[in-house]
PDB file of C-alpha atoms in Angstrom:
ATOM      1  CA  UNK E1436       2.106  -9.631  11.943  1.00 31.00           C
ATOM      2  CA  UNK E1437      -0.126  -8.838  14.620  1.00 32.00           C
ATOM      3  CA  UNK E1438      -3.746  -7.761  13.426  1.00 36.00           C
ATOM      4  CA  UNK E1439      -5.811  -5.410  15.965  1.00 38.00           C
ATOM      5  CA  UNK E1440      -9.068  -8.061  16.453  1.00 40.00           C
ATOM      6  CA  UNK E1441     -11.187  -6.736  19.482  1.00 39.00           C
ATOM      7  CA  UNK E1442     -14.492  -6.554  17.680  1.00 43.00           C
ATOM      8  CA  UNK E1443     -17.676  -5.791  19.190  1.00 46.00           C
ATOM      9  CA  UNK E1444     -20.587  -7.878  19.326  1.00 44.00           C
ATOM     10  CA  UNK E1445     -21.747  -6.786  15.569  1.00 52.00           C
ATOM     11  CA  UNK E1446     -18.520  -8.524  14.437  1.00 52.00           C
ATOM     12  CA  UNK E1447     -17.586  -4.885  13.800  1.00 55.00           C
ATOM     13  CA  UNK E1448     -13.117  -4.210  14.618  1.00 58.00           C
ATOM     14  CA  UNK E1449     -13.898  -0.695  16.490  1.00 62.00           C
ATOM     15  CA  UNK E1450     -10.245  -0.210  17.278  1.00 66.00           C
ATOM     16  CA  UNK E1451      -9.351  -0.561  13.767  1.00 71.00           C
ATOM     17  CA  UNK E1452     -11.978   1.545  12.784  1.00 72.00           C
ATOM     18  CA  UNK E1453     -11.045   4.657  15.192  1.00 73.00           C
ATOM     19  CA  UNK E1454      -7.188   4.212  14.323  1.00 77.00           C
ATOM     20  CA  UNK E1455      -8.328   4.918  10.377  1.00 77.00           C
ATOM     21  CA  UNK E1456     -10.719   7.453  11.621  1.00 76.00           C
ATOM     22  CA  UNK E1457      -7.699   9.268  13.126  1.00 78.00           C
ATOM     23  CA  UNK E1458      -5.784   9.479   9.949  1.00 80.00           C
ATOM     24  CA  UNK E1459      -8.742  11.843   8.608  1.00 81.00           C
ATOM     25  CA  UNK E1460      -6.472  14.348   9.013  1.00 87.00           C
ATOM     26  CA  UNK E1461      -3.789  16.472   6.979  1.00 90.00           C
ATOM     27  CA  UNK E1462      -1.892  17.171   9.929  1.00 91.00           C
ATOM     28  CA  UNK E1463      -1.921  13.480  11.714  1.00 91.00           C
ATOM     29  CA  UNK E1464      -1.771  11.645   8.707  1.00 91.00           C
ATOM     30  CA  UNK E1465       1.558  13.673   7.648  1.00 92.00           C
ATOM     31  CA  UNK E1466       3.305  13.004  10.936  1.00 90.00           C
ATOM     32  CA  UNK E1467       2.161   9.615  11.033  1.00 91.00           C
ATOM     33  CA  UNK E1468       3.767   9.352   7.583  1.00 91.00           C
ATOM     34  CA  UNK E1469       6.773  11.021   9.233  1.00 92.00           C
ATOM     35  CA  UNK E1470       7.186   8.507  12.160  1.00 91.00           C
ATOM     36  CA  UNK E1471       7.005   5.610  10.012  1.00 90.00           C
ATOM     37  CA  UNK E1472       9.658   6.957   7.730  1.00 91.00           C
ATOM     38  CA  UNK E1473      12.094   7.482  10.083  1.00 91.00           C
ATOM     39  CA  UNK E1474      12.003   4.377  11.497  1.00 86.00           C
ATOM     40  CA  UNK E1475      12.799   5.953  15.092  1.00 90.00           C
ATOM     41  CA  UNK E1476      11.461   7.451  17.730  1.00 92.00           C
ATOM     42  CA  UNK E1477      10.645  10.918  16.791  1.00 93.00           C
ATOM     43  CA  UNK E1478      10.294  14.274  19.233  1.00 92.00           C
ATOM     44  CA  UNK E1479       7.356  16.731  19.221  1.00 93.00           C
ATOM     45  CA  UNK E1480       9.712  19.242  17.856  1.00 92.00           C
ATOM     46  CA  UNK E1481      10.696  16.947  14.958  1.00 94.00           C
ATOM     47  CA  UNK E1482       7.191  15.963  14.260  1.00 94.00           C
ATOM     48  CA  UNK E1483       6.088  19.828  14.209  1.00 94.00           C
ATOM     49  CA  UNK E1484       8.670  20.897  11.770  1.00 94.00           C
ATOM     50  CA  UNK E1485       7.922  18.033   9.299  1.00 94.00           C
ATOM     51  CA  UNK E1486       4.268  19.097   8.771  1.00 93.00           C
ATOM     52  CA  UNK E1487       4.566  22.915   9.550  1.00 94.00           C
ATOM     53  CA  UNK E1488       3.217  23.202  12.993  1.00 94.00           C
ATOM     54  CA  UNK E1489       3.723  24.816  16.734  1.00 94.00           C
ATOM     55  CA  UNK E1490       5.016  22.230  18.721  1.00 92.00           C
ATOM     56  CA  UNK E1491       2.293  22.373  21.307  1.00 93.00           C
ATOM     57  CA  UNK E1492      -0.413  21.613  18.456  1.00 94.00           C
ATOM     58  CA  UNK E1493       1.906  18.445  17.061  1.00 93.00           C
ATOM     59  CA  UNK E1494       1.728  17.215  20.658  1.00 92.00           C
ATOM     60  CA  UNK E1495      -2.383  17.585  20.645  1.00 93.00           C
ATOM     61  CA  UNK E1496      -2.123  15.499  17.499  1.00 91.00           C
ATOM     62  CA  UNK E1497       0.478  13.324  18.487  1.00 93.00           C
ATOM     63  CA  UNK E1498      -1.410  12.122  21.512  1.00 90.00           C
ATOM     64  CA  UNK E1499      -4.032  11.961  19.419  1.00 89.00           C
ATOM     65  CA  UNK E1500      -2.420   9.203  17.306  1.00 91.00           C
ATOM     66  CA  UNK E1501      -1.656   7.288  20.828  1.00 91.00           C
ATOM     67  CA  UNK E1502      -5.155   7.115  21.651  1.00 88.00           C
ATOM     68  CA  UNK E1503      -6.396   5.738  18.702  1.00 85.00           C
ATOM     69  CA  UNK E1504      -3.584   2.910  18.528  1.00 85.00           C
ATOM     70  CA  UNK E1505      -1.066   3.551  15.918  1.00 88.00           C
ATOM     71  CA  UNK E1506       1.811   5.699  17.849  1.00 90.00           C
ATOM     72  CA  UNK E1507       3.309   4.561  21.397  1.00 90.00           C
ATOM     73  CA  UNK E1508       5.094   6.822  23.694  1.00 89.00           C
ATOM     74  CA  UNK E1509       8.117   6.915  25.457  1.00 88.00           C
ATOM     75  CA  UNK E1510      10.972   9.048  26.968  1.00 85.00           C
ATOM     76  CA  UNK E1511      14.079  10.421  25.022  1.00 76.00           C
ATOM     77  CA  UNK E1512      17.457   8.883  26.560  1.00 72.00           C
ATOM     78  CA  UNK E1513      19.938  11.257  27.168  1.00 59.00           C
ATOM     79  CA  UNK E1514      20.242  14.459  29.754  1.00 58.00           C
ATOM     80  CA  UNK E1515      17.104  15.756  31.183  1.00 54.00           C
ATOM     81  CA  UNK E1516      15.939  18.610  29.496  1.00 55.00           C
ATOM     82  CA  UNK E1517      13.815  19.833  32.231  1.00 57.00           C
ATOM     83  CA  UNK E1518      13.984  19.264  36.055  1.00 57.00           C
ATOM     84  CA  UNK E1519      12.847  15.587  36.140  1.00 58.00           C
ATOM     85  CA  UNK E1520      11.582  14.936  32.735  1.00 69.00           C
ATOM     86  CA  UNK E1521      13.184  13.899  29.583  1.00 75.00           C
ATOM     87  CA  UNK E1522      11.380  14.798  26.312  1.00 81.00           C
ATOM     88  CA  UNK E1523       8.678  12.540  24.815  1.00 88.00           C
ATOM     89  CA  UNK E1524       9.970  10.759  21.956  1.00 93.00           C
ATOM     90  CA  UNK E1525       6.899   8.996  19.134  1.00 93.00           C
ATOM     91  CA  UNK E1526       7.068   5.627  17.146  1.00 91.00           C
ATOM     92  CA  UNK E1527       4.271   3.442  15.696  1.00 90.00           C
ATOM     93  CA  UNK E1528       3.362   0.498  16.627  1.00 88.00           C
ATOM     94  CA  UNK E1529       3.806  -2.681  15.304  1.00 79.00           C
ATOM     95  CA  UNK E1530       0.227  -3.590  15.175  1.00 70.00           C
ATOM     96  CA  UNK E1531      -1.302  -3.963  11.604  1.00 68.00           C
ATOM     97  CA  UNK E1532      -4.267  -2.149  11.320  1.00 67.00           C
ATOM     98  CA  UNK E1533      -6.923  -3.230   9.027  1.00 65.00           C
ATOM     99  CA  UNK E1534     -10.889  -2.544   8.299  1.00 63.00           C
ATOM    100  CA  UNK E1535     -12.732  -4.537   5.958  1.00 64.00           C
ATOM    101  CA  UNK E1536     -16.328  -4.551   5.783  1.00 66.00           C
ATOM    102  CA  UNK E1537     -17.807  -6.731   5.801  1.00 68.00           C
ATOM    103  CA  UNK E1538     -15.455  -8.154   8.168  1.00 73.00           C
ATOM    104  CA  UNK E1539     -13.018 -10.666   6.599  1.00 79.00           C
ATOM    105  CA  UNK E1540     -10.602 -12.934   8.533  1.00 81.00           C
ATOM    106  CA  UNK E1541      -7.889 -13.617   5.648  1.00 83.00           C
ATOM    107  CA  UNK E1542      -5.430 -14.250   8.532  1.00 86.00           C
ATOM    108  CA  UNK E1543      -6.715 -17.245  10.230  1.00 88.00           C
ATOM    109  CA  UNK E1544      -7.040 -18.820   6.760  1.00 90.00           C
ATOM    110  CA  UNK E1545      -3.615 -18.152   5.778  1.00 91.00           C
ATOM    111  CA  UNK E1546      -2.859 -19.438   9.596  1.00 92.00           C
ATOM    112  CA  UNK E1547      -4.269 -22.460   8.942  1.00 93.00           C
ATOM    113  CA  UNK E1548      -2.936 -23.004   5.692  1.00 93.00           C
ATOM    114  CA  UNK E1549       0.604 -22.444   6.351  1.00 94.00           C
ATOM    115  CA  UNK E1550       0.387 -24.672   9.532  1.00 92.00           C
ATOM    116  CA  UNK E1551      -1.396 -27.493   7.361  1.00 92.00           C
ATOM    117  CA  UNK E1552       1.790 -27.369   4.892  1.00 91.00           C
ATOM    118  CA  UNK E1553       4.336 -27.077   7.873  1.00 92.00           C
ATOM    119  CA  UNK E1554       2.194 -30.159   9.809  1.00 87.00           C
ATOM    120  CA  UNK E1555       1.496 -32.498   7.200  1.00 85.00           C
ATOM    121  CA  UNK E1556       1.839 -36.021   8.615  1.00 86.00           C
ATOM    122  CA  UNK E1557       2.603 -39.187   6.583  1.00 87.00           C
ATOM    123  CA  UNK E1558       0.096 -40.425   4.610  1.00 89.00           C
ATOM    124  CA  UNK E1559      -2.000 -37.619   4.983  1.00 90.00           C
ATOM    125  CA  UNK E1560      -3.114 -35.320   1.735  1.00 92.00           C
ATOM    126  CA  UNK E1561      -2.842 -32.018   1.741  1.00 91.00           C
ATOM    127  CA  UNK E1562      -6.816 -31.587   1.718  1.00 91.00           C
ATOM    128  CA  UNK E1563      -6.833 -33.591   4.972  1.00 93.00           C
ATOM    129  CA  UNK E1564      -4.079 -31.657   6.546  1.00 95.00           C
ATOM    130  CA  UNK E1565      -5.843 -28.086   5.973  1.00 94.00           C
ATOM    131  CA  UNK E1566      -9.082 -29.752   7.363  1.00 95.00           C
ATOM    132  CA  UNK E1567      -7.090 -31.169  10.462  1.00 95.00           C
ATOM    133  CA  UNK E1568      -5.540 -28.073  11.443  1.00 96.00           C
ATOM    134  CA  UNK E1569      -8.652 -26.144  11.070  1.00 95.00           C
ATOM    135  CA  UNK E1570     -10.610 -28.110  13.266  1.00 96.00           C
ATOM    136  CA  UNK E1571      -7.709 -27.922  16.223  1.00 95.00           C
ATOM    137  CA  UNK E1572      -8.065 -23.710  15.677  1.00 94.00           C
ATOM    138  CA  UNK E1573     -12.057 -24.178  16.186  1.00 94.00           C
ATOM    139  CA  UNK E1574     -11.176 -26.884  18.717  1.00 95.00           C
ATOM    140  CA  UNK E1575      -8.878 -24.391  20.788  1.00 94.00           C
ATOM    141  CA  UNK E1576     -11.354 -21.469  19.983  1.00 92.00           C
ATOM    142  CA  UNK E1577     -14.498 -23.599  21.237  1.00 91.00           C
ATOM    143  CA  UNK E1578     -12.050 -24.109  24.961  1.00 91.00           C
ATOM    144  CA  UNK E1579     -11.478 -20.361  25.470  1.00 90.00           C
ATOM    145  CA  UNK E1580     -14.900 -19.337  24.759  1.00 88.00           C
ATOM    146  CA  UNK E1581     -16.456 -22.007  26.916  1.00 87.00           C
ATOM    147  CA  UNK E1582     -13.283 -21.046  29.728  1.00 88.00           C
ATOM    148  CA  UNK E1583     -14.658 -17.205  29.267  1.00 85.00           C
ATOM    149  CA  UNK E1584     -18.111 -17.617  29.680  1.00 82.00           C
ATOM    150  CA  UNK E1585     -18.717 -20.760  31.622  1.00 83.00           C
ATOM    151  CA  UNK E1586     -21.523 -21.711  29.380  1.00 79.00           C
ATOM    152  CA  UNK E1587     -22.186 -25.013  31.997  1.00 76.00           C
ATOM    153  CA  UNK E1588     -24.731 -28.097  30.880  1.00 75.00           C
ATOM    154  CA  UNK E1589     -25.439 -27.273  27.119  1.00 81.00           C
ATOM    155  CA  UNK E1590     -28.948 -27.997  25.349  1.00 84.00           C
ATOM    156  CA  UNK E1591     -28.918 -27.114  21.604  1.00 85.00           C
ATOM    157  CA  UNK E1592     -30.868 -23.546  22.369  1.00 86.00           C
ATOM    158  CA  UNK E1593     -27.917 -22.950  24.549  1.00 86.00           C
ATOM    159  CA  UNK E1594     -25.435 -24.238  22.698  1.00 87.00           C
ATOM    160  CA  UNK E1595     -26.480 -22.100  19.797  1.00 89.00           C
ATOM    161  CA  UNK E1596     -26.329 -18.901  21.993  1.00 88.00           C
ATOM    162  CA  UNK E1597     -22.966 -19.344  23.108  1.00 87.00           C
ATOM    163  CA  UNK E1598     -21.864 -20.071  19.377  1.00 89.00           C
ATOM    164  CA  UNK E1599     -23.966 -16.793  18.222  1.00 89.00           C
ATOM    165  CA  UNK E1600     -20.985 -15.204  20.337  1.00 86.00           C
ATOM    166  CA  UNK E1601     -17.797 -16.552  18.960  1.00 87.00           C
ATOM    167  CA  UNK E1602     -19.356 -16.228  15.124  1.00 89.00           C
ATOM    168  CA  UNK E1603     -20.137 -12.496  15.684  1.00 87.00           C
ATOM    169  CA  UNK E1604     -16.229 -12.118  17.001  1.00 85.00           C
ATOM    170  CA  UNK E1605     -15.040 -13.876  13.700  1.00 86.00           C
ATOM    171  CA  UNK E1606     -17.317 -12.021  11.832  1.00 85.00           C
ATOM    172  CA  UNK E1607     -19.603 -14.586  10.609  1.00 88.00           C
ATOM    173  CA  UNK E1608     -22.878 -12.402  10.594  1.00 88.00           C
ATOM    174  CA  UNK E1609     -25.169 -15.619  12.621  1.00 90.00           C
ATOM    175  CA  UNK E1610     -28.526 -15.365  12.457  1.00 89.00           C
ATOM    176  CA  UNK E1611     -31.552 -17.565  14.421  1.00 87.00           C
ATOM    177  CA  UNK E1612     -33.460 -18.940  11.668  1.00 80.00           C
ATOM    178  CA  UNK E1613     -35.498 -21.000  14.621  1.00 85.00           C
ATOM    179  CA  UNK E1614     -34.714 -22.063  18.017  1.00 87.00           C
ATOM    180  CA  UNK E1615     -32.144 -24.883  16.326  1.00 88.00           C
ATOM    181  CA  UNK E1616     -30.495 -23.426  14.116  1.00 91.00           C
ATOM    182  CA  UNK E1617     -28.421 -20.584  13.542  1.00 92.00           C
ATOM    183  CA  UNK E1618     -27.591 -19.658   9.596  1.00 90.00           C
ATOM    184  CA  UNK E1619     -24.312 -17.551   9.183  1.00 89.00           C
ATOM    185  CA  UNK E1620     -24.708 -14.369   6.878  1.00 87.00           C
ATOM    186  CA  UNK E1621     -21.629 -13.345   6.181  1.00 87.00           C
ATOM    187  CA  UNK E1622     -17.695 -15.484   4.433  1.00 87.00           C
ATOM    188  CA  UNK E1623     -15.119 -14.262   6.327  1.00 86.00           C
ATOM    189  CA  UNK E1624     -13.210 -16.025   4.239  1.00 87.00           C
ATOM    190  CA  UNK E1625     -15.106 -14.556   1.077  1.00 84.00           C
ATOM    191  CA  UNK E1626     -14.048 -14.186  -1.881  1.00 84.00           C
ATOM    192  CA  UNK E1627     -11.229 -17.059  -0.744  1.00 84.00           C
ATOM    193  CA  UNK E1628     -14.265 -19.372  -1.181  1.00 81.00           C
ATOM    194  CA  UNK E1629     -15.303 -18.320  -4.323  1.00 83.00           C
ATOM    195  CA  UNK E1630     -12.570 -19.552  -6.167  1.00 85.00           C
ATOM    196  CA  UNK E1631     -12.134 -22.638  -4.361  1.00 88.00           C
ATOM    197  CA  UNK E1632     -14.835 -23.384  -2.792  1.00 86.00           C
ATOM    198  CA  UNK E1633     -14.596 -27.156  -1.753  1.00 88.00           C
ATOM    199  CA  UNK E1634     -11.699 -26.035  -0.150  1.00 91.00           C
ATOM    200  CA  UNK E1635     -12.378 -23.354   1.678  1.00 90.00           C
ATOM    201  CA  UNK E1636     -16.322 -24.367   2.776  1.00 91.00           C
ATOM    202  CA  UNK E1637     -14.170 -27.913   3.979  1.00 92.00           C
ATOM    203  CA  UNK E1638     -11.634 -25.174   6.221  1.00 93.00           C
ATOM    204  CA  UNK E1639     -15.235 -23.414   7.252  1.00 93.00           C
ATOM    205  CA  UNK E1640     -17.095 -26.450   8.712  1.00 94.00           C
ATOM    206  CA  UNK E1641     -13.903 -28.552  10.249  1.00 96.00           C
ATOM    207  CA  UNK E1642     -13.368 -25.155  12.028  1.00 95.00           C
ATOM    208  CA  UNK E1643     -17.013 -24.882  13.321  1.00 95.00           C
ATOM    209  CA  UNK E1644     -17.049 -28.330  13.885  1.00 95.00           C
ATOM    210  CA  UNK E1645     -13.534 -28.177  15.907  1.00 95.00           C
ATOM    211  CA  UNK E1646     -15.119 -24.951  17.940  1.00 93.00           C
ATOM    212  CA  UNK E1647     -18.047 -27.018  18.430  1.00 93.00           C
ATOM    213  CA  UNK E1648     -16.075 -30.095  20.200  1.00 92.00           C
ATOM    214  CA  UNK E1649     -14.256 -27.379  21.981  1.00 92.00           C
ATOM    215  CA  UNK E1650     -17.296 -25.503  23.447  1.00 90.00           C
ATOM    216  CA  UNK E1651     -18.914 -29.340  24.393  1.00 90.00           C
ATOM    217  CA  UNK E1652     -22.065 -28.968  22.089  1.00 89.00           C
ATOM    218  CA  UNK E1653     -22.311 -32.174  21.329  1.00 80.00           C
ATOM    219  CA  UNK E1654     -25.509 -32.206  20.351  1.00 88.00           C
ATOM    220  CA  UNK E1655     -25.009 -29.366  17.379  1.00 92.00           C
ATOM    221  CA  UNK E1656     -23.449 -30.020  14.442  1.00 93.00           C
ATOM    222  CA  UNK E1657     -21.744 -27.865  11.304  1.00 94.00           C
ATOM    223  CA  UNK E1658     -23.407 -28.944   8.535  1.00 92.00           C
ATOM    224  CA  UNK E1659     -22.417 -27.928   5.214  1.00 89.00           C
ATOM    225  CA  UNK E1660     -25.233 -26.272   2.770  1.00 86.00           C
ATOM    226  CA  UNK E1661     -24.716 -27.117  -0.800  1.00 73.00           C
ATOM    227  CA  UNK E1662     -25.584 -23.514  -2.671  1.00 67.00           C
ATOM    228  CA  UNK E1663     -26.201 -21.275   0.184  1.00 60.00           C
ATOM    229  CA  UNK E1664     -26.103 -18.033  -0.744  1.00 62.00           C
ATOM    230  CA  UNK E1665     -24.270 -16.581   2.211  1.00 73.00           C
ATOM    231  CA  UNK E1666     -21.933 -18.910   4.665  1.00 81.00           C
ATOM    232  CA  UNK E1667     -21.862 -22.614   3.494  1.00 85.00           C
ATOM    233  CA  UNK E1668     -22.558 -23.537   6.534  1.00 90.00           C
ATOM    234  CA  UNK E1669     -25.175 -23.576   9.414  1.00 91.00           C
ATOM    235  CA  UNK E1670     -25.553 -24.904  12.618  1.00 94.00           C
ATOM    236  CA  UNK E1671     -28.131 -26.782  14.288  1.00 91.00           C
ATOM    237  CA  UNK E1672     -29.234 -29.777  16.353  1.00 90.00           C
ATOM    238  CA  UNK E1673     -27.630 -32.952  15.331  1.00 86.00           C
ATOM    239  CA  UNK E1674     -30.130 -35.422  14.418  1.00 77.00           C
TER     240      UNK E1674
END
């Protein structure tokens, strides 16, 4: 399952967003519906005569459904229909599409779980396999952000500000409390961590932590808040 995750700075998925937007419609959601049915490509005229339409309107809407992400394009095999085109055949993609606002990252928990229960090593508990794996996601998050933005020597203030980046992408809602420390508004693992929360905070802060390592902040830490009302955890200059 591949989830569509280009957010944009607010921690907002815009792609996702406009594909949804573009099922606002009778006519687009219907052949949409109609693609995914047939579980093969699909022509204009085949598309047109399951909702009703001209086929020059289903391929305005058609199109319309490539552009926003959930249809992709090719050419019908077979003899050419016209002098040097085949017809354009429809099918979705494979992409999963999902909104959730606030934004939620379900799948990198359930990543992390299933790779904790695959990767357990011996003598390690469960708990400690979970908390392992998380931290080599942040870890491996923490070296592509610091690859993509070439953050160079890191203070804490710095630090901070390239962190403010990744947690908007993951949709952890950071916000500067001072110049040190950055509290995180939003779960995207909520409401995961309301039923088990030592879990879950555990997964939140060996993650940051791991990201942290990764990025080479060495001198901020993810420290867990005991009864925050948002994100269990904030960062901020190690002591």
């Amino acid at each position: 399952m591949v989830y569509v995750t280009v957010p944009d700075p607010d921690g907002l998925d815009v792609p996702a967003i406009a594909a949804v937007a573009a099922l606002d419609d009778d006519l687009r959601r219907g052949m949409y519906a109609y693609a995914r049915r047939e579980r093969r490509p699909v022509t204009r005229d085949e598309a047109a005569a399951a909702v009703g339409i001209s086929r020059k309107l289903a391929a305005f809407h058609l199109d319309k459904l490539v552009d926003a992400g959930l249809l992709r394009f090719g050419f019908a095999a077979g003899p050419v229909v016209k002098v040097g085109r085949r017809p354009k055949v429809y099918e979705p993609v494979d992409d999963t599409i999902q909104v959730q606002l606030p934004a939620r990252r379900h799948e990198l928990l359930a990543d992390i779980l299933a790779e904790a229960v695959l990767a357990e090593e011996t003598g390690e508990t469960a708990r400690e396999a979970v908390r392992r794996v998380a931290g080599e996601r942040g870890f491996a998050a923490g070296e592509e952000e610091r690859a993509r933005t070439r953050p160079g020597r890191l203070g804490a203030e710095r630090a901070l500000t390239v962190a403010e980046g990744m947690l908007r992408r993951y949709g952890f809602e950071p916000s500067r409390d001072s110049r040190t420390c950055v509290r995180l508004r939003n779960c995207p693992f909520h409401p995961l961590a309301e039923k088990a929360p030592d879990l879950v905070c555990g997964i939140n802060q060996a993650f940051l932590a791991g990201f942290l390592n990764g990025v080479r902040a060495g001198n901020v830490e993810a420290a867990l808040v005991p009864g925050a009302a948002e994100c269990c955890v904030e960062l901020r200059q190690a002591e």
